[in-house]
Tab-separated table of C-alpha atoms and ligand atoms in Angstrom:
chain	number	residue	atom	x	y	z
Z	1	MET	CA	-32.266	-57.408	135.928
Z	2	LEU	CA	-33.256	-57.843	132.301
Z	3	ARG	CA	-30.382	-59.033	130.145
Z	4	LEU	CA	-29.765	-56.611	127.273
Z	5	ASN	CA	-28.107	-57.307	123.975
Z	6	THR	CA	-25.075	-55.014	124.269
Z	7	VAL	CA	-24.057	-53.762	120.820
Z	8	VAL	CA	-20.341	-52.966	120.341
Z	9	TYR	CA	-19.236	-50.579	117.592
Z	10	LYS	CA	-15.606	-49.879	116.712
Z	11	ILE	CA	-15.110	-46.156	116.151
Z	12	ASP	CA	-12.166	-44.569	114.348
Z	13	ALA	CA	-10.390	-42.662	117.126
Z	14	GLU	CA	-8.546	-40.275	114.793
Z	15	ASN	CA	-11.565	-39.480	112.695
Z	16	PRO	CA	-14.823	-40.410	114.465
Z	17	ARG	CA	-16.905	-38.678	111.792
Z	18	LEU	CA	-16.157	-41.718	109.611
Z	19	ASN	CA	-18.459	-43.560	112.027
Z	20	LEU	CA	-21.128	-40.903	112.301
Z	21	ALA	CA	-23.909	-43.451	111.658
Z	22	GLU	CA	-22.823	-45.532	114.677
Z	23	ILE	CA	-22.364	-42.446	116.852
Z	24	ASP	CA	-25.841	-41.263	115.899
Z	25	ARG	CA	-27.290	-44.611	116.997
Z	26	ALA	CA	-25.542	-44.148	120.328
Z	27	ALA	CA	-26.886	-40.580	120.559
Z	28	ASP	CA	-30.416	-41.907	119.888
Z	29	ILE	CA	-30.056	-44.394	122.743
Z	30	LEU	CA	-28.930	-41.598	125.091
Z	31	ARG	CA	-31.858	-39.398	124.065
Z	32	GLY	CA	-34.186	-42.356	124.622
Z	33	GLY	CA	-32.972	-42.801	128.206
Z	34	GLY	CA	-30.568	-45.734	127.593
Z	35	LEU	CA	-26.958	-46.423	128.552
Z	36	VAL	CA	-23.937	-46.084	126.250
Z	37	ALA	CA	-20.326	-46.690	127.280
Z	38	PHE	CA	-17.873	-44.488	125.421
Z	39	PRO	CA	-14.131	-43.767	125.418
Z	40	THR	CA	-12.664	-40.648	126.971
Z	41	GLU	CA	-9.017	-39.624	127.277
Z	42	THR	CA	-9.030	-40.743	130.940
Z	43	VAL	CA	-11.057	-43.967	131.199
Z	44	TYR	CA	-14.229	-45.317	129.551
Z	45	GLY	CA	-17.416	-43.682	130.825
Z	46	LEU	CA	-20.933	-45.114	131.187
Z	47	GLY	CA	-23.185	-42.401	129.790
Z	48	ALA	CA	-26.828	-41.478	130.327
Z	49	ASN	CA	-28.921	-38.309	129.979
Z	50	ALA	CA	-27.731	-36.250	132.990
Z	51	LEU	CA	-31.054	-34.400	133.217
Z	52	SER	CA	-33.224	-37.533	133.448
Z	53	PRO	CA	-33.596	-39.173	136.873
Z	54	GLU	CA	-34.853	-42.418	135.268
Z	55	ALA	CA	-31.904	-42.641	132.869
Z	56	VAL	CA	-29.395	-41.911	135.611
Z	57	LYS	CA	-30.931	-44.546	137.913
Z	58	LYS	CA	-30.061	-47.142	135.277
Z	59	ILE	CA	-26.375	-46.217	135.648
Z	60	TYR	CA	-26.446	-47.026	139.360
Z	61	GLU	CA	-28.232	-50.310	138.683
Z	62	ALA	CA	-25.877	-51.422	135.905
Z	63	LYS	CA	-22.750	-50.623	137.947
Z	64	GLY	CA	-24.085	-51.738	141.325
Z	65	ARG	CA	-23.069	-48.276	142.543
Z	66	PRO	CA	-24.271	-46.742	145.834
Z	67	SER	CA	-26.806	-44.053	144.884
Z	68	ASP	CA	-25.199	-41.402	147.130
Z	69	ASN	CA	-22.037	-41.436	144.994
Z	70	PRO	CA	-22.523	-38.557	142.536
Z	71	LEU	CA	-21.806	-38.676	138.805
Z	72	ILE	CA	-19.699	-36.406	136.600
Z	73	VAL	CA	-21.645	-34.468	133.959
Z	74	HIS	CA	-19.867	-34.318	130.585
Z	75	ILE	CA	-20.329	-31.434	128.159
Z	76	ALA	CA	-18.994	-30.812	124.646
Z	77	ARG	CA	-18.726	-27.000	124.756
Z	78	ALA	CA	-17.994	-24.584	127.605
Z	79	ASP	CA	-21.205	-22.612	126.904
Z	80	GLU	CA	-23.245	-25.657	128.026
Z	81	LEU	CA	-21.992	-25.100	131.588
Z	82	GLY	CA	-24.453	-22.281	132.288
Z	83	ALA	CA	-27.436	-24.653	132.149
Z	84	ILE	CA	-25.879	-26.923	134.791
Z	85	ALA	CA	-23.864	-24.737	137.174
Z	86	GLU	CA	-25.374	-21.903	139.192
Z	87	GLU	CA	-22.258	-19.707	139.037
Z	88	THR	CA	-18.724	-19.940	137.632
Z	89	PRO	CA	-16.138	-18.675	140.146
Z	90	GLU	CA	-13.051	-16.841	138.849
Z	91	THR	CA	-10.677	-19.729	139.697
Z	92	ALA	CA	-12.896	-22.121	137.757
Z	93	LYS	CA	-12.799	-19.795	134.738
Z	94	ILE	CA	-9.006	-19.820	134.772
Z	95	LEU	CA	-8.846	-23.604	135.158
Z	96	MET	CA	-11.371	-24.109	132.356
Z	97	SER	CA	-9.445	-21.854	129.990
Z	98	ARG	CA	-6.215	-23.726	130.777
Z	99	PHE	CA	-7.335	-27.337	130.961
Z	100	TRP	CA	-10.638	-27.761	129.085
Z	101	PRO	CA	-11.151	-29.784	127.075
Z	102	GLY	CA	-9.137	-32.333	129.055
Z	103	PRO	CA	-8.807	-34.531	132.138
Z	104	LEU	CA	-10.061	-31.983	134.698
Z	105	THR	CA	-13.420	-32.135	136.510
Z	106	LEU	CA	-14.672	-29.070	138.382
Z	107	VAL	CA	-17.308	-29.005	141.133
Z	108	PHE	CA	-19.882	-26.173	141.001
Z	109	LYS	CA	-23.114	-25.237	142.781
Z	110	LYS	CA	-25.776	-27.016	140.754
Z	111	ARG	CA	-28.796	-25.582	139.009
Z	112	PRO	CA	-32.212	-27.090	139.860
Z	113	ALA	CA	-32.308	-28.669	136.373
Z	114	VAL	CA	-29.674	-31.162	137.533
Z	115	PRO	CA	-31.594	-33.900	139.374
Z	116	TYR	CA	-30.432	-35.144	142.777
Z	117	GLU	CA	-30.063	-38.590	141.217
Z	118	THR	CA	-27.163	-37.155	139.194
Z	119	SER	CA	-25.619	-35.161	142.049
Z	120	GLY	CA	-25.994	-37.992	144.572
Z	121	GLY	CA	-28.254	-35.771	146.681
Z	122	LEU	CA	-25.711	-32.910	146.815
Z	123	GLU	CA	-26.296	-29.232	146.005
Z	124	THR	CA	-23.156	-29.330	143.872
Z	125	VAL	CA	-22.405	-30.917	140.510
Z	126	ALA	CA	-19.139	-32.162	138.979
Z	127	VAL	CA	-18.601	-31.165	135.341
Z	128	ARG	CA	-15.998	-32.112	132.773
Z	129	MET	CA	-15.368	-31.353	129.101
Z	130	PRO	CA	-13.436	-34.321	127.704
Z	131	SER	CA	-10.851	-33.873	124.943
Z	132	ASN	CA	-11.490	-37.275	123.350
Z	133	ASP	CA	-13.055	-36.633	119.917
Z	134	ILE	CA	-15.432	-39.601	120.112
Z	135	ALA	CA	-16.752	-38.443	123.483
Z	136	ARG	CA	-17.229	-34.867	122.288
Z	137	LEU	CA	-18.948	-35.885	119.061
Z	138	LEU	CA	-21.285	-38.230	120.956
Z	139	ILE	CA	-22.283	-35.511	123.446
Z	140	GLU	CA	-22.778	-33.028	120.617
Z	141	ARG	CA	-24.941	-35.383	118.557
Z	142	ALA	CA	-27.016	-36.343	121.606
Z	143	GLY	CA	-27.554	-32.638	122.304
Z	144	LEU	CA	-27.569	-33.354	126.046
Z	145	PRO	CA	-25.250	-33.127	129.031
Z	146	ILE	CA	-24.135	-36.721	129.671
Z	147	ALA	CA	-23.715	-38.121	133.187
Z	148	ALA	CA	-20.904	-40.675	133.121
Z	149	PRO	CA	-19.084	-42.490	135.884
Z	150	SER	CA	-16.289	-44.846	134.941
Z	151	ALA	CA	-17.820	-47.804	133.037
Z	152	ASN	CA	-16.748	-50.551	135.466
Z	153	SER	CA	-18.702	-52.610	137.974
Z	154	SER	CA	-18.625	-50.630	141.209
Z	155	GLY	CA	-15.400	-51.329	143.111
Z	156	LYS	CA	-13.404	-52.741	140.159
Z	157	PRO	CA	-10.518	-50.870	138.519
Z	158	SER	CA	-11.749	-48.296	135.989
Z	159	PRO	CA	-11.896	-49.578	132.393
Z	160	THR	CA	-9.203	-48.340	130.033
Z	161	ARG	CA	-10.345	-50.488	127.091
Z	162	ALA	CA	-13.689	-51.450	125.567
Z	163	SER	CA	-12.983	-55.105	126.461
Z	164	HIS	CA	-12.890	-54.141	130.166
Z	165	VAL	CA	-16.341	-52.565	129.833
Z	166	GLU	CA	-17.690	-55.632	128.037
Z	167	TYR	CA	-16.298	-57.896	130.760
Z	168	ASP	CA	-17.945	-55.892	133.568
Z	169	LEU	CA	-21.148	-54.597	131.986
Z	170	GLY	CA	-21.896	-56.763	128.922
Z	171	GLY	CA	-25.629	-57.595	128.974
Z	172	ARG	CA	-26.371	-54.706	131.357
Z	173	ILE	CA	-26.043	-51.743	128.994
Z	174	ASP	CA	-27.292	-50.934	125.494
Z	175	MET	CA	-24.105	-50.095	123.641
Z	176	ILE	CA	-20.315	-49.787	123.841
Z	177	LEU	CA	-18.333	-47.503	121.536
Z	178	ASP	CA	-14.848	-48.980	121.170
Z	179	GLY	CA	-12.314	-46.220	120.515
Z	180	GLY	CA	-9.195	-48.160	121.528
Z	181	PRO	CA	-7.158	-47.800	124.727
Z	182	ALA	CA	-7.689	-44.684	126.867
Z	183	TYR	CA	-4.848	-42.176	126.533
Z	184	TYR	CA	-4.197	-41.381	130.224
Z	185	GLY	CA	-5.683	-44.521	131.793
Z	186	LEU	CA	-6.375	-42.703	135.100
Z	187	GLU	CA	-9.608	-40.912	136.031
Z	188	SER	CA	-9.753	-37.118	135.763
Z	189	THR	CA	-8.396	-34.697	138.328
Z	190	ILE	CA	-11.275	-33.312	140.447
Z	191	VAL	CA	-11.130	-29.782	141.886
Z	192	ASP	CA	-13.857	-28.290	144.070
Z	193	CYS	CA	-14.428	-24.636	143.181
Z	194	ALA	CA	-17.815	-24.338	144.883
Z	195	ARG	CA	-16.592	-23.395	148.380
Z	196	GLY	CA	-14.147	-20.562	147.802
Z	197	ALA	CA	-10.476	-21.624	147.745
Z	198	PRO	CA	-9.954	-24.463	145.246
Z	199	CYS	CA	-9.435	-27.918	146.711
Z	200	LEU	CA	-8.058	-31.030	144.993
Z	201	LEU	CA	-10.431	-33.938	145.628
Z	202	ARG	CA	-8.876	-36.531	143.301
Z	203	PRO	CA	-5.457	-36.327	141.610
Z	204	GLY	CA	-5.194	-37.049	137.879
Z	205	ALA	CA	-3.311	-36.095	134.728
Z	206	VAL	CA	-3.799	-32.377	135.414
Z	207	THR	CA	-1.303	-32.407	138.276
Z	208	LEU	CA	-1.300	-30.435	141.532
Z	209	GLU	CA	1.778	-28.590	140.240
Z	210	MET	CA	-0.106	-27.587	137.064
Z	211	LEU	CA	-3.112	-26.411	139.106
Z	212	ARG	CA	-0.957	-24.331	141.466
Z	213	GLU	CA	0.922	-22.841	138.563
Z	214	ALA	CA	-2.419	-21.720	137.098
Z	215	VAL	CA	-4.287	-20.412	140.177
Z	216	GLY	CA	-1.844	-20.248	143.095
Z	217	GLU	CA	-2.682	-22.089	146.317
Z	218	VAL	CA	-4.749	-25.274	145.947
Z	219	ALA	CA	-5.683	-27.258	149.062
Z	220	VAL	CA	-5.545	-31.051	149.041
Z	221	ASP	CA	-8.414	-33.079	150.500
Z	222	PRO	CA	-6.932	-35.446	153.127
Z	223	ALA	CA	-8.599	-38.412	151.390
Z	224	VAL	CA	-6.139	-37.990	148.487
Z	225	ASN	CA	-3.199	-39.299	150.491
Z	226	SER	CA	-4.533	-41.402	153.301
Z	227	LYS	CA	-7.391	-43.432	154.600
Z	228	THR	CA	-9.177	-40.683	156.537
Z	229	GLU	CA	-11.641	-41.227	159.313
Z	230	GLY	CA	-13.393	-38.013	158.294
Z	231	ARG	CA	-15.793	-37.614	155.405
Z	232	PRO	CA	-13.918	-37.110	152.134
Z	233	GLN	CA	-15.292	-34.314	149.954
Z	234	ALA	CA	-15.568	-36.570	146.900
Z	235	PRO	CA	-18.004	-39.221	148.129
Z	236	GLY	CA	-16.450	-41.738	145.723
Z	237	MET	CA	-13.228	-41.650	147.740
Z	238	ARG	CA	-15.104	-43.276	150.641
Z	239	TYR	CA	-15.535	-46.580	148.924
Z	240	LYS	CA	-12.888	-49.226	148.405
Z	241	HIS	CA	-12.004	-48.376	144.888
Z	242	TYR	CA	-9.865	-49.392	141.980
Z	243	SER	CA	-9.363	-52.712	143.631
Z	244	PRO	CA	-8.723	-55.907	141.744
Z	245	LEU	CA	-9.810	-59.250	143.197
Z	246	ALA	CA	-6.208	-59.889	144.194
Z	247	ASN	CA	-4.775	-58.574	147.417
Z	248	VAL	CA	-2.277	-55.821	146.533
Z	249	THR	CA	0.810	-54.860	148.568
Z	250	VAL	CA	2.911	-51.835	147.621
Z	251	VAL	CA	6.625	-51.732	148.485
Z	252	ARG	CA	8.245	-48.297	148.330
Z	253	GLY	CA	11.793	-46.976	148.799
Z	254	PRO	CA	15.236	-47.231	147.180
Z	255	GLN	CA	15.177	-49.604	144.187
Z	256	ALA	CA	17.581	-52.301	145.405
Z	257	GLY	CA	15.751	-52.590	148.740
Z	258	VAL	CA	12.349	-52.709	147.071
Z	259	VAL	CA	13.399	-55.496	144.693
Z	260	ARG	CA	14.934	-57.482	147.551
Z	261	LYS	CA	11.795	-57.143	149.688
Z	262	ILE	CA	9.404	-58.040	146.860
Z	263	ASN	CA	11.504	-61.115	145.986
Z	264	GLU	CA	11.441	-62.164	149.630
Z	265	LEU	CA	7.660	-61.680	150.007
Z	266	ALA	CA	6.949	-63.344	146.661
Z	267	ALA	CA	9.040	-66.410	147.538
Z	268	GLU	CA	7.267	-66.696	150.905
Z	269	TYR	CA	3.842	-66.389	149.276
Z	270	ALA	CA	4.691	-69.009	146.626
Z	271	ALA	CA	6.029	-71.403	149.284
Z	272	ASP	CA	3.025	-70.904	151.599
Z	273	THR	CA	0.277	-71.166	148.986
Z	274	GLY	CA	1.833	-73.106	146.116
Z	275	ARG	CA	0.479	-70.363	143.838
Z	276	PRO	CA	2.357	-67.774	141.787
Z	277	PRO	CA	2.108	-64.176	143.026
Z	278	GLY	CA	1.904	-61.258	140.596
Z	279	ILE	CA	4.584	-58.568	140.476
Z	280	LEU	CA	4.116	-55.056	139.045
Z	281	ALA	CA	7.617	-54.138	137.921
Z	282	THR	CA	9.251	-51.453	135.813
Z	283	ARG	CA	11.578	-51.757	132.793
Z	284	GLN	CA	14.465	-51.080	135.149
Z	285	THR	CA	13.655	-53.956	137.501
Z	286	ALA	CA	11.714	-56.641	135.604
Z	287	ALA	CA	14.787	-58.840	135.002
Z	288	LEU	CA	15.541	-58.867	138.734
Z	289	TYR	CA	12.405	-60.883	139.621
Z	290	ASP	CA	11.873	-64.650	139.478
Z	291	LYS	CA	9.846	-65.162	136.282
Z	292	GLU	CA	9.734	-68.929	136.887
Z	293	ARG	CA	7.660	-68.563	140.016
Z	294	CYS	CA	5.969	-65.154	139.612
Z	295	ALA	CA	3.725	-63.467	137.027
Z	296	VAL	CA	5.801	-60.362	136.293
Z	297	LEU	CA	4.126	-57.491	134.383
Z	298	ILE	CA	6.002	-54.346	133.358
Z	299	LEU	CA	4.112	-51.115	134.050
Z	300	GLY	CA	6.565	-49.095	131.991
Z	301	ASP	CA	9.819	-47.217	132.252
Z	302	ARG	CA	10.299	-45.626	135.688
Z	303	GLY	CA	11.251	-42.401	133.879
Z	304	ASP	CA	7.937	-42.405	131.966
Z	305	PRO	CA	5.079	-41.854	134.456
Z	306	PRO	CA	2.469	-41.364	131.672
Z	307	ALA	CA	3.158	-44.921	130.460
Z	308	ILE	CA	2.872	-46.255	134.009
Z	309	GLY	CA	-0.429	-44.420	134.515
Z	310	ALA	CA	-1.791	-45.667	131.187
Z	311	ASN	CA	-0.974	-49.320	131.991
Z	312	LEU	CA	-1.851	-49.553	135.681
Z	313	PHE	CA	-5.560	-50.500	135.542
Z	314	ASN	CA	-5.082	-52.793	132.544
Z	315	MET	CA	-2.450	-54.755	134.444
Z	316	LEU	CA	-4.465	-54.972	137.660
Z	317	ARG	CA	-7.252	-56.436	135.545
Z	318	LYS	CA	-4.860	-58.873	133.843
Z	319	PHE	CA	-3.912	-60.316	137.218
Z	320	ASP	CA	-7.612	-60.846	137.952
Z	321	TYR	CA	-8.148	-62.590	134.616
Z	322	TYR	CA	-5.131	-64.859	135.395
Z	323	GLY	CA	-6.615	-65.686	138.808
Z	324	ILE	CA	-3.653	-64.226	140.736
Z	325	GLY	CA	-4.429	-63.939	144.452
Z	326	GLN	CA	-1.594	-61.661	145.612
Z	327	VAL	CA	0.164	-58.812	143.788
Z	328	TYR	CA	3.320	-57.004	144.898
Z	329	SER	CA	3.808	-53.599	143.302
Z	330	GLU	CA	6.725	-51.235	143.324
Z	331	GLY	CA	5.859	-47.753	144.610
Z	332	PHE	CA	6.508	-44.438	142.870
Z	333	ASP	CA	7.591	-40.916	143.609
Z	334	GLU	CA	4.576	-38.674	144.313
Z	335	ALA	CA	5.652	-35.629	142.288
Z	336	GLY	CA	3.652	-34.701	139.175
Z	337	LEU	CA	1.592	-37.565	137.767
Z	338	GLY	CA	3.096	-39.779	140.490
Z	339	LEU	CA	0.544	-38.397	142.975
Z	340	ALA	CA	-2.321	-39.863	140.906
Z	341	ILE	CA	-0.494	-43.156	140.286
Z	342	MET	CA	0.266	-43.640	143.992
Z	343	ASN	CA	-3.280	-42.584	144.967
Z	344	ARG	CA	-4.704	-45.418	142.807
Z	345	LEU	CA	-2.114	-47.901	144.068
Z	346	LYS	CA	-2.842	-46.951	147.682
Z	347	LYS	CA	-6.559	-47.508	147.120
Z	348	ALA	CA	-6.014	-50.761	145.230
Z	349	SER	CA	-3.899	-52.014	148.144
Z	350	GLY	CA	-6.258	-50.768	150.845
Z	351	TYR	CA	-3.228	-48.756	152.070
Z	352	ASP	CA	-1.090	-51.880	152.529
Z	353	ILE	CA	2.237	-50.099	151.943
Z	354	ILE	CA	5.655	-51.277	153.098
Z	355	GLU	CA	8.290	-48.502	153.357
Z	356	ILE	CA	11.869	-49.668	152.897
A	401	TXA	O1	-12.102	-39.388	134.215
A	401	TXA	C1	-13.213	-39.392	134.742
A	401	TXA	O2	-13.557	-38.527	135.568
A	401	TXA	C2	-14.167	-40.532	134.350
A	401	TXA	C3	-14.568	-40.294	132.888
A	401	TXA	C4	-15.629	-41.251	132.444
A	401	TXA	O3	-14.940	-38.970	132.696
A	401	TXA	N1	-15.293	-40.554	135.225
A	401	TXA	C5	-15.177	-40.933	136.518
A	401	TXA	O4	-16.379	-40.949	137.202
A	401	TXA	O5	-14.133	-41.258	137.032
A	401	TXA	P1	-16.577	-41.691	138.605
A	401	TXA	O6	-18.033	-41.644	138.851
A	401	TXA	O7	-15.964	-43.015	138.555
A	401	TXA	O8	-15.895	-40.765	139.632
A	401	TXA	C6	-16.503	-39.542	139.959
A	401	TXA	C7	-15.964	-39.014	141.229
A	401	TXA	C8	-16.463	-39.765	142.441
A	401	TXA	O9	-15.400	-39.944	143.357
A	401	TXA	C9	-17.513	-38.794	142.981
A	401	TXA	O10	-17.697	-38.950	144.350
A	401	TXA	C10	-16.918	-37.454	142.624
A	401	TXA	O11	-16.396	-37.667	141.345
A	401	TXA	N2	-17.956	-36.410	142.533
A	401	TXA	C11	-18.974	-36.348	141.660
A	401	TXA	N3	-19.758	-35.281	141.924
A	401	TXA	C12	-19.222	-34.656	142.986
A	401	TXA	C13	-19.578	-33.502	143.755
A	401	TXA	N4	-20.657	-32.786	143.468
A	401	TXA	N5	-18.778	-33.154	144.786
A	401	TXA	C14	-17.679	-33.891	145.084
A	401	TXA	N6	-17.293	-34.993	144.394
A	401	TXA	C15	-18.053	-35.377	143.372
A	402	MG	MG1	-15.351	-44.778	139.087
């Protein structure tokens, strides 16, 4: 693959119009069929013209992504949906009015204008209206729906900072807009509205509780909680995902037991390999681990799930950069945002979970 000169522009997150010249250059690249990574409130996305098969193919090449894994189409205004989705079911209308713009992706029947390259060969299309001002301004200035998967190399944890994108995709894409750390740090919630009753395909910052409060019953795709033998509805859930280079083991249960078990496993690993393991701790527990022999990172306060969600991918990447081979992570309660946090931890660990 040709090595590109990847231009990085810092954009003022509070007031992106101060950087309109840079955003317009990015919009020009998108209109010309190129690739631009940009911040969203969830994770950084790798954008291309969603209506151009050639542009979208470049996304798959740059990421090393299997071409049957469909992309999310990003729009700046709700009235752009009509050109992409065949019909808007009632439940989708309610969810859009409650959660757009924001970290919610909805799956619709696609219009023919959406190429199969974008939909991964499916008759449906996933659509999201991000709340991040840089993302919205970029889409608006490009005047196009923008297909954007997370801007990581396929299989790596999603990027929550521009530096993560540069590390994975520098030289493979045309431009990166650096808008600082992503607010939620976890990919959007995905709900399928195309087959009648709504179904949660991927948990995110719009929680299952929030969805049910808005539209009543919402089914949960089995792939959300466990490694299913069946075919998950979101093709992306098939692949080993969000995984750092390190082997990850999650230990879940009452705090004292979890700390004891992690200390035991960490000491064994250090003795066996002569290398320091990584530990993903919380404010409440960090002091209880052996900092002399382990790389201890604090995800956040156990009472502050948004902080834990925002830090998770950054810390998994830090362990990779430090060359850590084994990570032990505390587990979390699966209520609210905890469902999304545990879903990513389960995937990162390949479902290696020890219950205390
Ligand atoms: O927060 C996000 O959603 C980020 C930012 C950039 O918007 N994007 C993101 O994209 O996470 P990606 O490609 O990493 O994940 C998209 C997921 C995949 O699991 C894919 O299989 C699923 O959405 N998906 C896309 N189109 C679909 C469809 N038509 N039906 C079911 N699942 C779909
Ligand atoms: Mg992704």
